Short mmCIF file of C-alpha atoms in Angstrom, two decimals:
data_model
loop_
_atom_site.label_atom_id
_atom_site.label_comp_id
_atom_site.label_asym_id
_atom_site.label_seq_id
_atom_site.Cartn_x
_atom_site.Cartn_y
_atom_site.Cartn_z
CA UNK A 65 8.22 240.22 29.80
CA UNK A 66 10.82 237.69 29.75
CA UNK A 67 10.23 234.27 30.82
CA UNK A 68 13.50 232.55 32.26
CA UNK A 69 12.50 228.79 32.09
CA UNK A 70 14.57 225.97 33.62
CA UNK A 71 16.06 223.29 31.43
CA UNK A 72 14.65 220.14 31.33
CA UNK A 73 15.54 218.03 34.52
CA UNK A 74 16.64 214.86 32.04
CA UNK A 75 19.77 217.25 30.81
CA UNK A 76 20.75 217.72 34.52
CA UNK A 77 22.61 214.59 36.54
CA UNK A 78 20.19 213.84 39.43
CA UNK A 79 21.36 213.80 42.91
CA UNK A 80 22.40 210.46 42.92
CA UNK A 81 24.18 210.40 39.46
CA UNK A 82 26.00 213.34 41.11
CA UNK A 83 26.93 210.58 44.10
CA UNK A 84 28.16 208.09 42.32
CA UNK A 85 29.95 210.71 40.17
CA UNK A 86 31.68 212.05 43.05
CA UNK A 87 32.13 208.61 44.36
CA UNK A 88 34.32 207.62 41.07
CA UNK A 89 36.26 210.51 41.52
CA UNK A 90 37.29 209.95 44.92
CA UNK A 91 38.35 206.29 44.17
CA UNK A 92 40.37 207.53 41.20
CA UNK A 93 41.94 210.12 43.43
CA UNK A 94 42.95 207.11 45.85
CA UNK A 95 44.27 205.17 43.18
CA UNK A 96 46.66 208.02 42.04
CA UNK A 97 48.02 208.11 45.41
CA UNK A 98 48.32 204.04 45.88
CA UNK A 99 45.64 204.07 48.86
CA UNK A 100 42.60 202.31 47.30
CA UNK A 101 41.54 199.73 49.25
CA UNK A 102 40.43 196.25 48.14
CA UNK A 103 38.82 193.30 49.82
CA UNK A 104 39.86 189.89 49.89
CA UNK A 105 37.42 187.30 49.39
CA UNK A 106 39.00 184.22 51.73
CA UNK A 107 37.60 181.08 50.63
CA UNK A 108 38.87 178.83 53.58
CA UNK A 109 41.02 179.06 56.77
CA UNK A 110 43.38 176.30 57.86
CA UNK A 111 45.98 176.95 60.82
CA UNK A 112 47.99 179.81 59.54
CA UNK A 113 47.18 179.55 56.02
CA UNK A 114 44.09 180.78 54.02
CA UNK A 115 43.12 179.87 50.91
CA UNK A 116 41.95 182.66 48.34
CA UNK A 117 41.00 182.78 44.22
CA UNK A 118 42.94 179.09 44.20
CA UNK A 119 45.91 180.57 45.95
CA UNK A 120 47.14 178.89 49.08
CA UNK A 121 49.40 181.89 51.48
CA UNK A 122 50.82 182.16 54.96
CA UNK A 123 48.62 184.85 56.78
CA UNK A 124 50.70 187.57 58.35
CA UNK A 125 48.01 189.89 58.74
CA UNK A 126 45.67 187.77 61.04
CA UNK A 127 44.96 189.37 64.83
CA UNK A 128 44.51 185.94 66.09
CA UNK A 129 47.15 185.64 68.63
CA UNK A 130 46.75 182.54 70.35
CA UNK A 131 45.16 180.64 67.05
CA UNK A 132 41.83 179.80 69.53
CA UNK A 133 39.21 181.52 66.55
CA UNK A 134 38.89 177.83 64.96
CA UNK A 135 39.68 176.27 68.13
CA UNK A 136 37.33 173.48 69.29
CA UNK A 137 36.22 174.25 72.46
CA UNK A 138 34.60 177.60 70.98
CA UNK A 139 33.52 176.03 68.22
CA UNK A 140 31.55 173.27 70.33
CA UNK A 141 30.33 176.41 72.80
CA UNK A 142 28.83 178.50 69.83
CA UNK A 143 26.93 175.82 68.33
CA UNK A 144 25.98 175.02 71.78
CA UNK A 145 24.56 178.44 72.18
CA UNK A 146 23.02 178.57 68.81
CA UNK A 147 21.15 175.44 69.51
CA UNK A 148 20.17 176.91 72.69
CA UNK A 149 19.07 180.59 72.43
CA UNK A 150 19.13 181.10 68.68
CA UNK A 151 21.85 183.17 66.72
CA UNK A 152 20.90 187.08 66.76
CA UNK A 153 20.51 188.19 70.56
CA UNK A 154 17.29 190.08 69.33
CA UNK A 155 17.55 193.62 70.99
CA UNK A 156 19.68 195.77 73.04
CA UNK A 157 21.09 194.69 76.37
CA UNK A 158 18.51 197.00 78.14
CA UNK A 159 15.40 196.05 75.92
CA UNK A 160 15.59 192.63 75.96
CA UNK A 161 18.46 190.82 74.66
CA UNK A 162 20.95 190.61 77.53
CA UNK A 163 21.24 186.64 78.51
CA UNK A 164 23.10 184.39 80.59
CA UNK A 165 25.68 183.98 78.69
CA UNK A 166 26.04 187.82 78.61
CA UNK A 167 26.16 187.61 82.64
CA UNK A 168 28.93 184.83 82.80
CA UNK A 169 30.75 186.56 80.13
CA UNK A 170 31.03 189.94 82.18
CA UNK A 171 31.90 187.89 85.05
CA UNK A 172 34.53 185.73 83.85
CA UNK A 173 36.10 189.20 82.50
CA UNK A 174 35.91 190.82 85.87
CA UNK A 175 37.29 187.74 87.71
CA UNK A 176 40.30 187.65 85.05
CA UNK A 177 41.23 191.17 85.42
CA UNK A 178 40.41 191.33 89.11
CA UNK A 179 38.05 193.82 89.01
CA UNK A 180 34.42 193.57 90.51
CA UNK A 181 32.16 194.01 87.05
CA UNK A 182 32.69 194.49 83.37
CA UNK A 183 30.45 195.60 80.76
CA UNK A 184 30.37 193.90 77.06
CA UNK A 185 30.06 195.66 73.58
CA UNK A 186 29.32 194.44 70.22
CA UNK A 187 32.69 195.50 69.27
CA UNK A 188 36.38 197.18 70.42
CA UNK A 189 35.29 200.28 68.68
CA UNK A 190 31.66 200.79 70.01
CA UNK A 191 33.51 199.95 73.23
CA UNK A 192 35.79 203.28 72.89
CA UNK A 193 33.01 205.25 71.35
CA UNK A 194 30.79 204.57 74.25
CA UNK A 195 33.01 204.56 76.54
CA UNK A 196 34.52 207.75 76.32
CA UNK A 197 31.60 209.35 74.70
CA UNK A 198 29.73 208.58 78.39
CA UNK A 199 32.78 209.69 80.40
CA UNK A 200 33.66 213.78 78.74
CA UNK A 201 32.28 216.58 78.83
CA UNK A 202 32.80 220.65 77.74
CA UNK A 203 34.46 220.68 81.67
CA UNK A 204 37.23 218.31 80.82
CA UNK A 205 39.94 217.84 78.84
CA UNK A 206 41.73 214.66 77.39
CA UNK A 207 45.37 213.71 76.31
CA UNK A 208 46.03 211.26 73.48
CA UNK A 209 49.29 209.66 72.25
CA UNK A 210 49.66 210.75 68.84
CA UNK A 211 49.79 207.11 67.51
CA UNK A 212 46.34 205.80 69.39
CA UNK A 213 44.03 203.71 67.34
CA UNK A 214 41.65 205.55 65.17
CA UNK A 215 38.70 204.36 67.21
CA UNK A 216 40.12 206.51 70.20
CA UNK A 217 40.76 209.63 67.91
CA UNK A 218 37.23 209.06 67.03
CA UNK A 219 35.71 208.87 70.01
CA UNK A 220 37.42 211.97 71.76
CA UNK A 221 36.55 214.11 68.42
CA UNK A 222 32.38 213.25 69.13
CA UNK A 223 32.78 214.50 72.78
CA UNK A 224 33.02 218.08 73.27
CA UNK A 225 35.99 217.86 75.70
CA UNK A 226 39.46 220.01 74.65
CA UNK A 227 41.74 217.52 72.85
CA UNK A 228 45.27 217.73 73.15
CA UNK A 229 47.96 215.22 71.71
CA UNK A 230 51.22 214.55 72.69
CA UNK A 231 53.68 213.02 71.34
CA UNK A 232 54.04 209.42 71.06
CA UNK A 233 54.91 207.73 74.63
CA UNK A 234 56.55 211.23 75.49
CA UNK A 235 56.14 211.68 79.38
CA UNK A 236 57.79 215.08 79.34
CA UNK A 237 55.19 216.35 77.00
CA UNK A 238 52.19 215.09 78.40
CA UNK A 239 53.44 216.11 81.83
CA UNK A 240 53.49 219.81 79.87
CA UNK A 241 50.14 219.47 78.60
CA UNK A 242 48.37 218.01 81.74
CA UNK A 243 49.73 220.89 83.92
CA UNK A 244 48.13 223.75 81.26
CA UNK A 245 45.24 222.20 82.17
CA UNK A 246 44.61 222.27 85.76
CA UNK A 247 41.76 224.10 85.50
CA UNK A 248 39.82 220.85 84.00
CA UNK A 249 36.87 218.86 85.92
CA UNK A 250 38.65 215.46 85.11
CA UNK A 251 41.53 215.40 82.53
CA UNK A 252 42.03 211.79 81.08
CA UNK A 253 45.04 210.39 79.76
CA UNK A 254 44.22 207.59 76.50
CA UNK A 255 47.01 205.23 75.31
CA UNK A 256 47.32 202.12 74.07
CA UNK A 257 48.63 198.90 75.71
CA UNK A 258 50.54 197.79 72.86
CA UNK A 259 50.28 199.92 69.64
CA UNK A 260 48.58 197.87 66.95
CA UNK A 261 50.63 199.50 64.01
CA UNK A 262 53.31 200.46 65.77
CA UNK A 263 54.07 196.89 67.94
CA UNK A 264 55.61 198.96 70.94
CA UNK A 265 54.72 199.34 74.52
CA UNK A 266 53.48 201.99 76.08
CA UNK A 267 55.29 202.65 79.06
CA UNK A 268 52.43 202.25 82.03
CA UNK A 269 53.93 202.10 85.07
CA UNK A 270 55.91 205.43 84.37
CA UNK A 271 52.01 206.63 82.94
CA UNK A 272 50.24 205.65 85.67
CA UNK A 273 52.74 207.17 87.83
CA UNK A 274 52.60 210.80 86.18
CA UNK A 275 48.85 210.15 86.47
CA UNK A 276 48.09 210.05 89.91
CA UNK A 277 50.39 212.92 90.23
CA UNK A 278 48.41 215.22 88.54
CA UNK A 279 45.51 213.87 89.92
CA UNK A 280 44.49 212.49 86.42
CA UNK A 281 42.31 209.22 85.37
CA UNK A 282 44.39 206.87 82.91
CA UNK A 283 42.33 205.12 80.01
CA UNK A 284 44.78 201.87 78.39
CA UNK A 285 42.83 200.67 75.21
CA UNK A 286 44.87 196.93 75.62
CA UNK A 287 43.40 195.44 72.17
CA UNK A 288 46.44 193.68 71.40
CA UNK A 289 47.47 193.20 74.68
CA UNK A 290 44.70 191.54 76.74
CA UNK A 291 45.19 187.52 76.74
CA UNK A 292 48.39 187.78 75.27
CA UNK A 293 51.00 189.62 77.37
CA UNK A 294 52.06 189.13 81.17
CA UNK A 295 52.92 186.17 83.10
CA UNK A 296 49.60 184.70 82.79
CA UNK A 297 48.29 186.85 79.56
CA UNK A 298 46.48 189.32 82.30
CA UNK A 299 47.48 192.50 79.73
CA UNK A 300 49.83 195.49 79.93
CA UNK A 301 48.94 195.83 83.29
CA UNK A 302 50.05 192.97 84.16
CA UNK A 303 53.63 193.33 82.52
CA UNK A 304 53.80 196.20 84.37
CA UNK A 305 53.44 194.77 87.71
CA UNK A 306 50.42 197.13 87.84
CA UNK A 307 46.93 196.48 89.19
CA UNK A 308 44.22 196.57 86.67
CA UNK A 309 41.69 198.79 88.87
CA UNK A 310 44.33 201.59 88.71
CA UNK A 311 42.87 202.31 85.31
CA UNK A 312 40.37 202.12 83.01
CA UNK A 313 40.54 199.16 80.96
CA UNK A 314 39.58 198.28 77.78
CA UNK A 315 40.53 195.68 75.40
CA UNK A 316 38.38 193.37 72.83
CA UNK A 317 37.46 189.41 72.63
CA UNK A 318 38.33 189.78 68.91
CA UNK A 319 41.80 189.12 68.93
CA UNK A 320 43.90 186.98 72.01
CA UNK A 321 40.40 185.15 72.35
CA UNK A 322 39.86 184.83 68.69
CA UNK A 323 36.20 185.94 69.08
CA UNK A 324 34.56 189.13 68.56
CA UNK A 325 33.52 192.10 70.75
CA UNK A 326 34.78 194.77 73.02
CA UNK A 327 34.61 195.27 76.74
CA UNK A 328 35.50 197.44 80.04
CA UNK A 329 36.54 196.27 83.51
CA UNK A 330 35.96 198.69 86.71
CA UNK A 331 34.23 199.56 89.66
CA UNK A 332 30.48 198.80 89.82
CA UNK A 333 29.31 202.39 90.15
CA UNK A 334 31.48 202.64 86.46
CA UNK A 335 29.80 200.00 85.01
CA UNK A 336 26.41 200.75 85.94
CA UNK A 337 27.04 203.93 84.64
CA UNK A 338 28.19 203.11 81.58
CA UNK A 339 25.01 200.99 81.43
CA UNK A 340 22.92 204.35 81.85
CA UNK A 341 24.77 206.54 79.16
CA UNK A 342 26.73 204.60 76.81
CA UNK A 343 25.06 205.11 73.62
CA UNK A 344 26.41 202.47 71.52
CA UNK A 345 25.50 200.34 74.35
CA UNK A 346 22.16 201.68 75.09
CA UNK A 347 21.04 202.12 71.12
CA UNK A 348 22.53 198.62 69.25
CA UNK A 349 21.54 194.80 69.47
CA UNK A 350 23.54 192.99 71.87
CA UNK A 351 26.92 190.69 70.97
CA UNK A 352 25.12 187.43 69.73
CA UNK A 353 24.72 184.47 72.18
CA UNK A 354 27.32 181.98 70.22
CA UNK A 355 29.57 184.75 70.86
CA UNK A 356 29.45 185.64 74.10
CA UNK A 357 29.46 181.46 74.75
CA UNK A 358 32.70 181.71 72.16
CA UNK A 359 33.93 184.43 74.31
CA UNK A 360 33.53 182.25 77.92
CA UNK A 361 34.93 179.42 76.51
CA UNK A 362 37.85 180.96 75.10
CA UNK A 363 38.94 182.75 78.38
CA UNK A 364 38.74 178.96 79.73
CA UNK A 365 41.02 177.64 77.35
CA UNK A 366 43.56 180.65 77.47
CA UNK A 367 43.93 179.65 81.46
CA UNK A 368 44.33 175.71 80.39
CA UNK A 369 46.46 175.96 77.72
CA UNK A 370 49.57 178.60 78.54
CA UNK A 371 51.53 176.90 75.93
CA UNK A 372 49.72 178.83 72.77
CA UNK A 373 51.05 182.11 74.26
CA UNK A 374 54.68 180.99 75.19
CA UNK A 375 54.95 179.75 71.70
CA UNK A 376 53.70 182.89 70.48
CA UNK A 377 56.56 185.25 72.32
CA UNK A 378 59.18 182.20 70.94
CA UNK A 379 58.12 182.83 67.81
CA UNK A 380 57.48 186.82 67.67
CA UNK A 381 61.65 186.43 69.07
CA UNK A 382 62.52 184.12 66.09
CA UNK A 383 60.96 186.36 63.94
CA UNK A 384 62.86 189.38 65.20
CA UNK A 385 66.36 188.22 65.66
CA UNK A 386 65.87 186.60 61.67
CA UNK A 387 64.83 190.15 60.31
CA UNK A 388 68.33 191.67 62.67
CA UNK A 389 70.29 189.06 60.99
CA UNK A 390 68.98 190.31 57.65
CA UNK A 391 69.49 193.79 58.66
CA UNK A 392 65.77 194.46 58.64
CA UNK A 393 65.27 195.19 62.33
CA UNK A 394 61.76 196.30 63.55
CA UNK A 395 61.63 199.89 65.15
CA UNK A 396 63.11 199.75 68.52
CA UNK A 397 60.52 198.85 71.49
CA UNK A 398 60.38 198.53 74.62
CA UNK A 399 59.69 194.26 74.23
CA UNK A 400 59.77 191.80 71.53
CA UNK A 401 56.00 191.94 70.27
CA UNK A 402 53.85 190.02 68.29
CA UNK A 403 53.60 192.91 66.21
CA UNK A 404 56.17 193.50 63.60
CA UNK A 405 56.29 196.58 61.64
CA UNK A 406 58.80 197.18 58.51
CA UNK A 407 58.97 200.45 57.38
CA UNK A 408 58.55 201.43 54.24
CA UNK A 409 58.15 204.59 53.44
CA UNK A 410 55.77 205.65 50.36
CA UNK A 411 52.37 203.71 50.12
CA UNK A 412 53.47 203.11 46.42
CA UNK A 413 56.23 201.14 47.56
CA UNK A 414 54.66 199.09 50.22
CA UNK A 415 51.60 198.73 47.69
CA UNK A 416 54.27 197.01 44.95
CA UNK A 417 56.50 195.25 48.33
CA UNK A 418 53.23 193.44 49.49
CA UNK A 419 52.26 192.47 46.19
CA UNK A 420 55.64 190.90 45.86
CA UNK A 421 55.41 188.83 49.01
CA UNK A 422 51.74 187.87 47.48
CA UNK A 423 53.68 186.23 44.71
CA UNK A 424 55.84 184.53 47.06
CA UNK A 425 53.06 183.29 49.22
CA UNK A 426 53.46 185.82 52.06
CA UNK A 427 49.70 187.36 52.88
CA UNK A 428 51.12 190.99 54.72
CA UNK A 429 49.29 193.89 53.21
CA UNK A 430 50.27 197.32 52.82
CA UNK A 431 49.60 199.72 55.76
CA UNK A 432 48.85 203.06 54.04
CA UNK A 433 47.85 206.71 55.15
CA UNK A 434 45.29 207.42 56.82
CA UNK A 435 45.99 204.20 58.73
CA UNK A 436 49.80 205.53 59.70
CA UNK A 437 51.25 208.97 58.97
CA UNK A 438 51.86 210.23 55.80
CA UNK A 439 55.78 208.68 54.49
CA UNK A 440 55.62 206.01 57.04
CA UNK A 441 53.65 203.41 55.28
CA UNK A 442 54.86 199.98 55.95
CA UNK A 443 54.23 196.14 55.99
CA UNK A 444 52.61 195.03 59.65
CA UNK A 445 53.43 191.48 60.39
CA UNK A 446 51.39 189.75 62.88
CA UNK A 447 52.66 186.94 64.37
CA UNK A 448 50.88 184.04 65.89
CA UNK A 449 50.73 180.57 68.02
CA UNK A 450 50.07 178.78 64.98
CA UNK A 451 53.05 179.91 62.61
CA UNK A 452 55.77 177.29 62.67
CA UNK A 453 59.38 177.93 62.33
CA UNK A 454 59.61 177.19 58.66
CA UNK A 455 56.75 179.43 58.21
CA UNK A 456 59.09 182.56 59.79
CA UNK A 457 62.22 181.17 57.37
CA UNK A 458 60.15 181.41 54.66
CA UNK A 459 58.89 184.61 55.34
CA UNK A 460 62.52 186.31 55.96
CA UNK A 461 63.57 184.71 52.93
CA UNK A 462 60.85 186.47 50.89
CA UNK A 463 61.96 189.49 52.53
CA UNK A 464 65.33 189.14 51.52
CA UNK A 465 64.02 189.60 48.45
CA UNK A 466 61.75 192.20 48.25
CA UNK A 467 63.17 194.42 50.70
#
């Protein structure tokens, strides 16, 4: 007889020498192909400048439209809250962490948008998960612009609903795809308001139009939107001349309010719903009181003080006609937005173009695959109330350079 005897367990990597293993590997994979990613450790904030490892830069990378996150009216209102109720809300909504300041929150939202209720998440991305994760089914079948935020794409791919894509803010080809799929329960159309790494619009009013005529529901993810475009920083919707309870909206507190969270508008029935079966509502502790205070006291100040978001669009238009001057126009749009992108092509290249705006004070990092297709990586510049005009002078000038 034979015995066959197993080597000794300290010659074999254990399963989590064979993790990190395959976790080095990855990461040296990425860094062949100029996608690692890195954090940035910011030591301060001041206006449109941060402070980081004893360098002082211009942030062009900041989602803080309107300038309000050090603002101090939500400053005052958070501390307020804190003193108040504590910091950590404590449980879920349901369980036993939904407050006041939860309630006037939801309101305020619904009374902005003109819609009867709204419904708060802990952020824009548990917002889309829950959302749509509550909403599909294996009866129905969704369309999504190719160029939707990965949050969407992620959200759709959990549900077991047939996903089909068309192309980005192509009405002929969604009109294709919507009528090879009559046979749906519901079919839902998901865009974007304003494309976060694209700076475009989409075009609503022609999408809500092709909607109702194939009897389709229209969900507008208005992130970068919300607070910051229309006459009176009502959205997308808004721009459109378009009511907002012709859709289902979504949009976050985390970037025209400067605060954090996501949130939807609708009907009652929909938002009592979505209190029933949206997981990452149901199953996660709720947005923390100082927030949600944060949150209410921004939406007061956006209402008070229309000046931060005309300066904004002045500036977002300086910044554009410098760069067409330059011969470094953005990709055409359908209106000037506060988002910039400059192609660049390989993420190699906009690795080595960012670090050269680094050296020059500019803070605009790369924008790299998976993030944007494959070839079109690219430098996103996000625009803001607090950038001044020499700020924008500077900036072209550095681009001059490096571009």
């Amino acid at each position: 007889m034979i015995l066959v005897t197993s080597p000794s367990t300290s010659t074999l990597p254990s399963a989590r020498e064979r993790l990190l293993r395959d976790c080095s590997d990855e990461l040296q994979a990425l860094d062949h192909q100029a996608l690692r990613r890195r954090l940035t450790v910011v030591d301060r904030f001041d206006g449109p400048w941060v402070e980081t490892g004893g360098r002082r830069l211009v942030n062009w990378c900041s989602n803080d439209y309107l300038g309000l996150a050090c603002h101090p009216a939500l400053a005052e209102a958070a501390a307020a809250a804190a003193a108040e109720w504590g910091v950590g809300a404590r449980a879920s909504r349901l369980l036993a962490g939904s407050t006041r300041w939860h309630a006037r929150l939801e309101e305020a939202l619904a009374s902005w948008f003109g819609t009867d209720a709204a419904i708060v998440y802990s952020s824009g991305y548990l917002a889309n998960l829950g959302t749509l994760g509550a909403l599909l089914s294996s009866r129905d079948a969704v369309f999504v612009d190719r160029l939707a935020h990965a949050s969407l794409v992620e959200a759709i791919r959990r549900t077991p609903a047939a996903l089909r894509v068309f192309r980005h803010n192509d009405l002929s080809h969604l009109g294709a795809l919507l009528s090879r799929a009559a046979g749906a329960r519901r079919r839902l159309v998901v865009t974007e308001g304003v494309f976060s790494m694209e700076g475009d619009a989409c075009p609503l009013a022609e999408l809500a139009e092709l909607a109702d005529s194939a009897d389709a529901l229209l969900y507008v993810d208005d992130a970068h939107g919300a607070f910051v475009t229309g006459a009176t920083g009502r959205g997308t919707p808004e721009a459109a001349g378009l009511a907002h309870e012709r859709f289902l909206y979504m949009a976050t507190l985390g970037k025209g309010l400067g605060c954090q969270g996501g949130f939807v508008t609708g009907p009652v029935s929909l938002i009592d719903y979505l209190h029933n079966r949206a997981r990452t509502f149901l199953y996660t502790t709720a947005l923390a009181v100082p927030v949600a205070a944060a949150a209410a006291a921004a939406l007061r100040v956006v209402a008070e003080e229309p000046e931060r978001r005309e300066r904004l669009h002045r500036q977002a238009g300086r910044l554009q006609e410098r760069l067409a001057r330059l011969g470094l126009p953005a990709p055409a749009r359908r209106t000037a937005s506060h988002i910039v992108p400059l192609g660049v092509g390989s993420a190699a290249r906009a690795v080595e173009a960012a670090g050269r705006l680094w050296e020059r004070g500019c803070w605009a990092p790369a924008i790299r695959p998976p993030t944007v297709p494959r070839g079109t990586a690219r430098l996103r510049l996000s625009v803001t109330a607090l950038h001044a005009d020499a700020h924008i002078d500077a900036l072209v000038d550095a681009l001059a350079d490096v571009l």
